[in-house]
Structures are given as structure tokens and as C-alpha cells.
Coordinates of C-alpha atoms in Angstrom, one line a residue:
X297 CA -16.4 21.7 60.9
X298 CA -13.4 23.3 62.5
X299 CA -14.9 23.1 65.9
X300 CA -15.6 19.3 65.4
X301 CA -12.4 18.3 63.6
X302 CA -9.5 18.6 66.0
X303 CA -6.0 19.1 64.7
X304 CA -5.1 15.7 66.1
X305 CA -7.9 13.9 64.3
X306 CA -6.9 15.7 61.1
X307 CA -3.3 14.7 61.6
X308 CA -4.2 11.1 62.3
X309 CA -6.2 10.9 59.1
X310 CA -3.4 12.6 57.1
X311 CA -0.8 10.1 58.4
X312 CA -2.9 7.1 57.2
X313 CA -3.1 8.4 53.6
X314 CA 0.6 9.4 53.2
X315 CA 2.8 8.1 50.5
X316 CA 4.3 5.3 52.7
X317 CA 0.8 3.7 52.9
X318 CA 0.2 4.0 49.1
X319 CA 0.8 0.3 48.2
X320 CA -1.7 -0.9 50.8
X321 CA -4.1 1.9 50.1
X322 CA -4.1 0.9 46.4
X323 CA -4.9 -2.7 47.3
X324 CA -7.8 -1.6 49.5
X325 CA -9.1 0.9 46.9
X326 CA -9.0 -1.7 44.2
X327 CA -10.8 -4.3 46.3
X328 CA -13.5 -1.8 47.5
X329 CA -14.1 -0.6 43.9
X330 CA -14.5 -4.2 42.6
X331 CA -16.7 -5.4 45.5
X332 CA -18.5 -2.2 46.6
X333 CA -21.9 -3.6 45.5
X334 CA -21.2 -6.9 47.4
X335 CA -20.1 -5.0 50.5
X336 CA -23.3 -3.0 50.4
X337 CA -25.4 -6.1 49.9
X338 CA -23.7 -7.8 52.9
X339 CA -24.2 -4.6 55.0
X340 CA -27.9 -4.3 54.3
X341 CA -28.6 -8.0 54.6
X342 CA -27.1 -7.9 58.1
X343 CA -28.8 -4.7 59.1
X344 CA -32.2 -5.6 57.8
X345 CA -32.1 -8.8 59.8
X346 CA -31.9 -6.6 63.0
X347 CA -35.3 -5.5 64.2
X348 CA -33.9 -2.1 65.4
X349 CA -32.1 -1.3 62.2
X350 CA -34.8 -2.5 59.9
X351 CA -37.1 0.2 61.1
X352 CA -34.8 2.8 59.4
X353 CA -34.0 0.7 56.3
X354 CA -37.3 -1.0 55.4
X355 CA -38.4 1.8 53.1
X356 CA -37.7 0.7 49.5
X357 CA -36.6 4.1 48.3
X358 CA -34.2 4.5 51.2
X359 CA -32.7 1.0 50.5
X360 CA -32.2 1.7 46.8
X361 CA -30.6 5.1 47.3
X362 CA -28.6 4.2 50.4
X363 CA -27.0 1.2 48.7
X364 CA -25.5 3.5 46.1
X365 CA -24.6 6.1 48.7
X366 CA -22.8 3.5 50.8
X367 CA -20.8 2.3 47.8
X368 CA -19.8 5.9 47.0
X369 CA -18.9 6.6 50.6
X370 CA -16.6 3.5 50.8
X371 CA -14.9 4.3 47.5
X372 CA -14.3 8.0 48.4
X373 CA -13.0 7.0 51.8
X374 CA -10.0 5.1 50.4
X375 CA -9.3 6.9 47.2
X376 CA -6.5 9.4 47.4
X377 CA -6.2 11.1 44.0
X378 CA -3.6 13.7 43.2
X379 CA -6.0 16.6 44.0
X380 CA -7.0 14.9 47.3
X381 CA -9.1 17.3 49.4
X382 CA -8.6 16.2 53.1
X383 CA -11.0 18.8 54.4
X384 CA -13.8 17.8 52.0
X385 CA -13.3 14.1 53.1
X386 CA -13.5 15.0 56.7
X387 CA -16.5 17.2 56.2
X388 CA -18.3 14.3 54.5
X389 CA -18.0 12.3 57.6
X390 CA -19.4 15.2 59.7
X391 CA -22.3 15.5 57.3
X392 CA -23.2 11.8 57.5
X393 CA -23.1 12.0 61.3
X394 CA -25.5 15.0 61.2
X395 CA -27.9 13.1 59.0
X396 CA -27.8 10.2 61.4
X397 CA -28.7 12.5 64.2
X398 CA -31.5 14.2 62.2
X399 CA -33.2 10.9 61.6
X400 CA -32.5 9.7 65.1
X401 CA -30.5 6.6 64.0
X402 CA -29.0 5.2 67.2
X403 CA -25.2 5.4 67.2
X404 CA -24.8 1.8 68.2
X405 CA -26.4 0.8 64.9
X406 CA -23.9 2.9 63.0
X407 CA -21.1 1.2 64.8
X408 CA -22.6 -2.2 64.2
X409 CA -22.7 -1.3 60.5
X410 CA -19.0 -0.4 60.6
X411 CA -18.3 -3.8 62.2
X412 CA -20.2 -5.5 59.3
X413 CA -18.1 -3.7 56.8
X414 CA -14.8 -4.7 58.5
X415 CA -15.9 -8.3 58.8
X416 CA -16.7 -8.8 55.1
X417 CA -13.7 -6.9 54.0
X418 CA -11.5 -9.3 56.0
X419 CA -13.2 -12.2 54.2
X420 CA -12.5 -10.5 50.8
X421 CA -8.8 -10.0 51.8
X422 CA -8.4 -13.7 52.7
X423 CA -9.5 -14.6 49.2
X424 CA -6.7 -12.6 47.6
X425 CA -3.3 -13.9 46.6
X426 CA -1.5 -11.8 49.2
X427 CA 1.1 -12.7 51.8
X428 CA -0.2 -12.7 55.4
X429 CA 1.8 -9.6 56.4
X430 CA 0.2 -7.6 53.5
X431 CA -3.2 -8.8 54.4
X432 CA -2.8 -7.7 58.0
X433 CA -1.4 -4.3 57.0
X434 CA -4.3 -3.7 54.6
X435 CA -6.9 -4.7 57.1
X436 CA -5.3 -2.5 59.8
X437 CA -5.3 0.5 57.4
X438 CA -8.9 -0.2 56.3
X439 CA -10.0 -0.5 59.9
X440 CA -8.2 2.6 61.1
X441 CA -9.8 4.8 58.4
X442 CA -13.2 3.5 59.1
X443 CA -12.7 4.0 62.8
X444 CA -11.7 7.6 62.4
X445 CA -14.7 8.1 60.1
X446 CA -16.9 6.7 62.9
X447 CA -15.2 8.9 65.4
X448 CA -16.0 12.0 63.3
X449 CA -19.6 10.8 62.7
X450 CA -20.1 10.2 66.4
X451 CA -18.8 13.6 67.3
X452 CA -21.2 15.3 64.8
X453 CA -24.0 13.0 65.9
X454 CA -23.5 14.0 69.6
X455 CA -23.3 17.7 68.8
X456 CA -26.4 17.7 66.6
X457 CA -28.3 15.6 69.1
X458 CA -27.5 17.9 72.0
X459 CA -28.6 20.9 70.0
X460 CA -31.8 19.1 69.1
X461 CA -32.6 18.3 72.7
X462 CA -32.2 21.9 73.7
X463 CA -34.4 23.0 70.8
X464 CA -37.0 20.4 71.7
X465 CA -37.1 21.6 75.3
X466 CA -37.5 25.2 74.3
X467 CA -40.2 24.2 71.9
X468 CA -42.0 22.3 74.6
X469 CA -42.0 25.4 76.8
X470 CA -43.1 27.6 73.9
X471 CA -46.0 25.2 73.2
X472 CA -47.1 25.6 76.8
X473 CA -46.9 29.4 76.7
X474 CA -48.4 30.5 73.4
X475 CA -51.6 32.3 74.3
X476 CA -52.4 29.7 76.9
X477 CA -55.7 31.3 78.1
X478 CA -57.2 31.4 74.6
X479 CA -55.9 27.8 73.8
X480 CA -57.4 26.5 77.0
X481 CA -60.9 27.8 76.1
X482 CA -60.6 26.7 72.5
X483 CA -59.8 23.1 73.5
X484 CA -62.5 23.0 76.2
X485 CA -65.0 24.2 73.6
X486 CA -63.7 21.5 71.1
X487 CA -64.2 18.8 73.8
X488 CA -67.7 20.0 74.6
X489 CA -68.6 20.2 70.9
X490 CA -67.6 16.5 70.5
X491 CA -69.6 15.5 73.6
X492 CA -72.7 17.4 72.3
X493 CA -72.4 15.7 68.9
X494 CA -72.3 12.3 70.7
X495 CA -75.4 13.1 72.7
X496 CA -77.2 14.3 69.5
X497 CA -76.2 11.1 67.7
X498 CA -77.5 9.0 70.6
X499 CA -80.8 10.9 70.7
X500 CA -81.6 11.2 67.0
X501 CA -79.5 8.5 65.5
X502 CA -76.5 8.6 63.2
X503 CA -76.1 7.8 59.5
X504 CA -72.6 6.5 60.1
X505 CA -73.8 4.3 62.9
X506 CA -70.7 5.1 65.0
X507 CA -69.6 8.4 66.5
X508 CA -66.1 9.6 65.6
X509 CA -63.5 8.7 68.1
X510 CA -62.4 11.4 70.6
X511 CA -58.8 10.9 69.6
X512 CA -59.6 11.8 66.0
X513 CA -61.7 14.9 66.8
X514 CA -60.2 18.4 67.0
X515 CA -59.4 18.2 70.7
X516 CA -57.9 14.7 70.3
X517 CA -55.7 15.7 67.5
X518 CA -54.5 18.8 69.3
X519 CA -53.8 16.9 72.5
X520 CA -51.8 14.1 70.8
X521 CA -49.8 16.4 68.5
X522 CA -49.3 19.4 70.7
X523 CA -50.7 19.2 74.2
X524 CA -49.1 15.9 75.2
X525 CA -45.7 17.2 74.2
X526 CA -46.1 20.6 75.8
X527 CA -47.2 19.1 79.1
X528 CA -45.1 15.9 78.9
X529 CA -43.8 16.3 82.5
X530 CA -47.2 16.5 84.2
X531 CA -49.2 13.5 85.6
X532 CA -52.4 15.0 84.2
X533 CA -51.2 14.4 80.7
X534 CA -51.2 10.6 81.4
X535 CA -54.6 10.9 83.0
X536 CA -56.0 12.6 79.9
X537 CA -54.5 10.0 77.6
X538 CA -56.1 7.2 79.7
X539 CA -59.4 9.0 79.7
X540 CA -59.4 9.4 75.9
X541 CA -58.6 5.7 75.5
X542 CA -61.4 4.7 78.0
X543 CA -63.9 7.0 76.2
X544 CA -63.1 5.6 72.7
X545 CA -63.4 2.0 74.0
X546 CA -67.0 2.7 75.2
X547 CA -68.3 4.4 72.0
X548 CA -69.5 1.2 70.6
X549 CA -72.0 0.8 73.4
X550 CA -73.7 4.1 72.8
X551 CA -75.2 3.4 69.3
X552 CA -75.2 -0.3 69.3
X553 CA -78.6 -1.9 68.7
X554 CA -77.6 -4.9 70.7
X555 CA -77.2 -2.9 73.9
X556 CA -80.2 -2.2 76.2
X557 CA -81.3 1.3 77.0
X558 CA -79.9 0.9 80.5
X559 CA -76.5 -0.2 79.2
X560 CA -76.4 2.7 76.7
X561 CA -77.3 5.2 79.4
X562 CA -74.6 3.7 81.7
X563 CA -72.0 4.1 78.9
X564 CA -73.1 7.8 78.3
X565 CA -72.8 8.5 82.0
X566 CA -69.3 7.0 82.0
X567 CA -68.2 9.1 79.0
X568 CA -69.7 12.2 80.6
X569 CA -67.7 11.6 83.8
X570 CA -64.5 11.1 81.7
X571 CA -65.0 14.3 79.7
X572 CA -65.5 16.2 82.9
X573 CA -62.3 14.7 84.3
X574 CA -60.5 15.7 81.1
X575 CA -61.7 19.3 81.5
X576 CA -60.5 19.3 85.1
X577 CA -57.1 18.0 84.2
X578 CA -56.8 20.4 81.3
X579 CA -57.5 23.3 83.6
X580 CA -54.8 22.0 85.9
X581 CA -52.3 21.8 83.1
X582 CA -52.9 25.3 81.8
X583 CA -53.0 26.8 85.3
X584 CA -49.5 25.3 86.0
X585 CA -48.0 26.6 82.8
X586 CA -46.1 29.9 82.5
X587 CA -45.8 32.5 79.7
X588 CA -42.9 32.1 77.3
X589 CA -42.5 33.7 73.9
X590 CA -39.3 32.2 72.3
X591 CA -39.3 30.6 68.9
X592 CA -42.1 32.8 67.5
X593 CA -41.8 34.9 64.4
X594 CA -41.8 38.5 65.6
X595 CA -43.9 39.9 62.7
X596 CA -46.5 37.1 62.2
X597 CA -46.4 35.3 65.6
X598 CA -46.2 32.0 63.8
X599 CA -43.6 29.4 64.6
X600 CA -40.2 30.1 63.1
X601 CA -37.7 27.7 61.6
X602 CA -36.1 27.1 65.1
X603 CA -38.7 24.4 65.9
X604 CA -39.0 22.9 62.5
X605 CA -36.7 20.0 63.1
X606 CA -38.4 19.2 66.4
X607 CA -41.9 19.3 64.9
X608 CA -41.0 17.3 61.8
X609 CA -39.1 14.6 63.6
X610 CA -42.0 14.2 66.1
X611 CA -44.4 13.8 63.2
X612 CA -42.2 11.2 61.6
X613 CA -42.0 9.3 64.9
X614 CA -45.8 9.5 65.4
X615 CA -46.5 8.4 61.8
X616 CA -44.2 5.4 62.2
X617 CA -45.7 4.4 65.5
X618 CA -49.3 4.7 64.4
X619 CA -48.9 3.8 60.7
X620 CA -50.4 7.2 59.8
X621 CA -49.4 10.0 57.4
X622 CA -49.0 13.7 57.5
X623 CA -48.5 16.4 54.8
X624 CA -46.2 19.3 54.3
X625 CA -47.5 22.3 52.3
X626 CA -45.1 25.1 51.3
X627 CA -46.9 28.3 50.5
X628 CA -45.2 31.1 48.6
X629 CA -46.9 34.4 47.9
X630 CA -46.8 35.3 44.2
X631 CA -45.1 38.5 43.0
X632 CA -44.6 39.6 46.6
X633 CA -41.6 41.8 45.6
X634 CA -43.9 44.0 43.5
X635 CA -46.0 44.8 46.6
X636 CA -43.0 46.0 48.5
X637 CA -41.9 48.0 45.4
X638 CA -45.3 49.5 44.8
X639 CA -46.6 50.1 48.3
X640 CA -43.5 49.9 50.5
X641 CA -42.2 47.4 53.1
X642 CA -44.7 48.5 55.7
X643 CA -47.4 47.3 53.3
X644 CA -45.5 44.1 52.7
X645 CA -45.4 43.4 56.4
X646 CA -49.2 44.0 56.6
X647 CA -49.7 41.5 53.9
X648 CA -47.7 38.9 55.7
X649 CA -49.5 39.5 59.0
X650 CA -53.0 39.2 57.4
X651 CA -52.1 36.1 55.4
X652 CA -50.6 34.5 58.6
X653 CA -53.9 35.1 60.4
X654 CA -55.8 33.6 57.5
X655 CA -53.7 30.5 57.5
X656 CA -53.9 30.1 61.3
X657 CA -57.7 30.5 61.4
X658 CA -58.2 28.0 58.5
X659 CA -56.0 25.2 59.9
X660 CA -56.9 22.8 62.7
X661 CA -55.5 23.5 66.2
X662 CA -53.5 20.3 65.8
X663 CA -51.7 21.5 62.7
X664 CA -48.5 23.6 62.6
X665 CA -48.0 26.8 60.7
X666 CA -44.5 28.2 60.2
X667 CA -43.1 31.3 58.6
X668 CA -40.1 30.0 56.8
X669 CA -38.7 33.5 55.9
X670 CA -39.7 36.2 53.5
X671 CA -43.0 35.5 51.9
X672 CA -42.8 31.7 52.4
X673 CA -44.9 29.7 54.9
X674 CA -45.0 26.0 55.8
X675 CA -48.1 24.2 57.0
X676 CA -47.8 20.7 58.5
X677 CA -51.1 18.9 58.4
X678 CA -51.2 16.0 60.9
X679 CA -53.0 12.7 60.5
X680 CA -54.2 13.2 57.0
X681 CA -54.3 11.4 53.6
X682 CA -53.5 12.8 50.2
X683 CA -57.0 13.8 49.0
X684 CA -57.9 15.6 52.2
X685 CA -54.5 17.3 52.3
X686 CA -55.1 18.5 48.7
X687 CA -58.5 19.9 49.7
X688 CA -57.0 21.7 52.6
X689 CA -54.2 23.2 50.4
X690 CA -56.8 24.3 47.8
X691 CA -58.9 25.8 50.5
X692 CA -55.9 27.8 51.8
X693 CA -55.0 28.9 48.2
X694 CA -58.6 30.1 47.5
X695 CA -58.9 31.9 50.8
X696 CA -55.7 33.8 50.2
X697 CA -56.8 34.7 46.6
X698 CA -60.2 35.8 47.8
X699 CA -59.1 37.9 50.8
X700 CA -59.0 41.7 50.5
X701 CA -55.7 42.8 52.1
X702 CA -55.8 46.1 53.9
X703 CA -52.8 48.3 53.6
X704 CA -51.7 51.5 55.3
X705 CA -53.3 54.8 54.1
X706 CA -56.7 53.0 53.5
X707 CA -55.4 51.1 50.5
X708 CA -56.2 47.6 49.6
X709 CA -54.8 44.9 47.4
X710 CA -55.1 41.2 46.6
X711 CA -52.5 38.5 46.5
X712 CA -52.3 34.9 45.3
X713 CA -50.2 32.0 46.4
X714 CA -48.5 29.0 44.9
X715 CA -48.5 25.8 47.0
X716 CA -46.3 22.7 46.9
X717 CA -47.8 19.7 48.7
X718 CA -46.2 16.4 49.7
X719 CA -47.1 13.5 52.0
X720 CA -44.9 11.6 54.4
X721 CA -44.1 8.3 52.5
X722 CA -41.8 6.6 55.1
X723 CA -38.5 8.4 54.6
X724 CA -36.9 9.0 58.0
X725 CA -35.2 12.3 57.0
X726 CA -37.6 15.3 57.2
X727 CA -35.3 17.3 54.8
X728 CA -36.4 14.9 52.1
X729 CA -40.1 15.9 52.8
X730 CA -39.2 19.6 52.6
X731 CA -37.3 19.1 49.3
X732 CA -40.3 17.3 47.8
X733 CA -42.6 20.1 48.8
X734 CA -40.2 22.6 47.4
X735 CA -40.1 20.8 44.1
X736 CA -43.9 20.8 43.9
X737 CA -43.9 24.5 44.7
X738 CA -41.4 25.1 41.9
X739 CA -43.7 23.3 39.5
X740 CA -46.7 25.4 40.8
X741 CA -44.7 28.5 40.0
X742 CA -43.9 27.2 36.5
X743 CA -47.6 26.4 35.9
X744 CA -48.4 30.0 36.1
X745 CA -48.7 30.5 39.9
X746 CA -51.9 30.6 42.0
X747 CA -52.0 26.8 41.9
X748 CA -51.4 23.7 44.1
X749 CA -49.1 20.9 42.9
X750 CA -48.8 17.5 44.6
X751 CA -45.3 16.1 44.6
X752 CA -44.6 13.1 42.4
X753 CA -41.4 11.3 41.4
X754 CA -41.7 12.8 37.9
X755 CA -40.7 16.1 39.4
X756 CA -37.2 14.9 40.3

């Protein structure tokens, strides 16, 4: 905070809450305390009528909690008790600005909200039996404090956003670099596998009557959640996106009974030409990429926490844009300390490495696997619903429990894991998702470990 809050800003705030302003500050505080709910209602009524702002406020849980938070923020902003903590008040404004940056709330919407609060407070002042000079002085003081709060929030917002942009660019470069040769072959194989399944369905028929869309197969998921971001600057990325769209639009022709054999064959030839084009563009993308190894956990080679904000915010943006869901699974190895105590830290490292490989091999290439620190991992499952996410989590838990872990000196051991699972429910702040998964993990530990718990509001 010291870097953000200059001495001048601190001095300006201090001068506004000095004893000489106490009479006007008391009037403001009294009015805000009496009408905090009304101010909050006015604020949200105006913001929800704005298309841009409503995107961030339409979630019921957010509205309910933010209404109370806004009321508390207003009251705390103008209250100056005997034990007034100026630094804590300033830090609160910084924290709010950082949250706004984290959920990518545009700064112009924050300033618009401040304008709403000023406008309605002016209306409330006019209803009071106060002389004009007092009304003007109160409104000026109210506005000045809100303006300094906005200045602090904007400063924190800009600083956090710049850090996020740097992290996102580093992550983009890392995504390109991580074992690109193996990833290239893996995705080409996934694309070929989808094409072979389509040909098989066309030849022998399909129980479902419709082949799965390319965008929803392993290659499609990888491309939309990782590849498109890693190669965002290349023209081939757009060409692959267009080819996927074209292919999916023609799938109906392949198995439709209403189409003639000639039309079906023409559709298959078109799809074949597009998949070949995708393979060509994919080769071009990987050929033009360069090796980079930042942001990887040294021990396990998983993603580390550095890219967590970037990945989570991108998944939230994707879920909002496509009306989809994703899941977060926190995995914590049970009684890990006892392994270090009994076999030594080298053995503990070996356990972490083998469990990491197990998690990576069991997840889709489109999913994200992080080492959060110590013996804790995070898996982000993209484009998934609750039942399927729970099945994946249970599969991971059982695989860990079943695996024979090889230790130094030809020793072996077994470990179990507790898992906390939550699904994106519309909240714009990824920290809320992580807290939910953490609460579910805590419950799994309380249940006796080696179990998976899905987050519910009852765990709050």
C-alpha cells in the first residue's frame, strides 16, 4: 500500500476528516447510516439498467452480497471514531480497486457508480432542514472523500491490471513453449482420431445419429482453451477457428437421411479438406513457436500459481461468453508430512512428481493442472457440468489411491488424496471459486480423508 498511497494523498484525506469538518461529517454520517439501503438500491437500479454494468451485477448472489458491502463501505468511508485508523481506511480502497481489476470491471463503470452515489446523496441533502451553505459544504465534503477513494481505487486498479497483462503475456509464451513437439503430435493425433470416428459413423451408422462437433472433441477443447490463446498473434489461429466452424456446420449433412449419397460424399470431402488445412496451419503455428520455460513448477513441471489469475479469468470470460461452466478441483495429499518424516524429503519429492504425472495423464489436454504449493494441486476442468466433473474428480482420487509410488532405495508406498470440487456459478471473482473449492476440501478432510466433496452453500 505504501507504494500506492502517496503522502500527498494521505494528507489530503487526513485534512478532510479533521476536527474542523466534524459538524459536516456528522451530518453526512447520519444521513448515510439512515439511508444506506436506499443509496444501495438507487445505485444498483441505475447500474443494472446499463447493459455493460449488468453483466457484472446480474448474478443474484453478487447483488445480495454487494448491496450489503456497498452499505458498509459508505458508512465506513465517513465514520471517524475516536480510534480512527487512517491506514486501514486507505487500504480498504486499495483492496476494492484490486478486486475490480481481478474481475475486469471497467474503470468507467466504477466512476459511473460514484456519480450515482453523489447524485442521490445530493437529493437526500435537499430534503433535509439545512441552510444552503451547510448543504453545499456537506455535499462538497461527501464528494471529496468519494473522489479520493476513487483515485485510490483507480491507482490500485491500474497497477493490478498492468501486472495481469504482463503475467498473461508470459503465460501466452509459456503455453506456446511447453513441450511443443509432443503437444503438436498429440493434437494432430486427436484431430485424426475425430476424423476417423466420423468416417466410421458414416460407414457403419451411429446410435446418436449425429457425430460430436469438432469444437467439443479433445482437439477442439484444447484449441479453444489453450491453443487459441497461446497463438493469438498468428493469422493461422483465425484460419483454424474458421475451419472448425465450417466443419461443424457441415456435420448434419454426413448422417442425414434426407441427403443423397452424392451430397454426403461432397460434405465428407469438404470436411477432409478442412481437417487437412487445420493440420497444415497447426504445423505452421508450432514451427514458428520458440522454447520458453517460465511459470512452470521446477519439481513437477506443472503450472505454478503465477498463471492462476490469467487462466481463471480467461475461463470465467469464456463461460460468460458461451453460457458454459467449468470446475475447479483442489487436491490435497493425505498425511503427506508423515511420508517426509518416515522416508525423507527426497521421497516426498518423488511422491509429488509421480502424482503430478498421474494427474496430467488422466486429464484432458484442454484442462489445466497446477501445483499450488506443498502437497496441494488444482485442476481446472473446462466446459464441464457437475456430474461429469464429479466423475473426473473421483477418477483422479481412485487413481492416486491405487498407484504404487516408487521411492528411493527400491521402497514403495501408497498415498490417498482429499478433493474439494466446485463449479463456476456466475460469480465474476475467481477467488470466490477457489474459496468454495477450499471449503469443500476442508469438509473432505473432516469426512475422514480419501474422499471427494462437492461445494454447497451449507458449507459456508
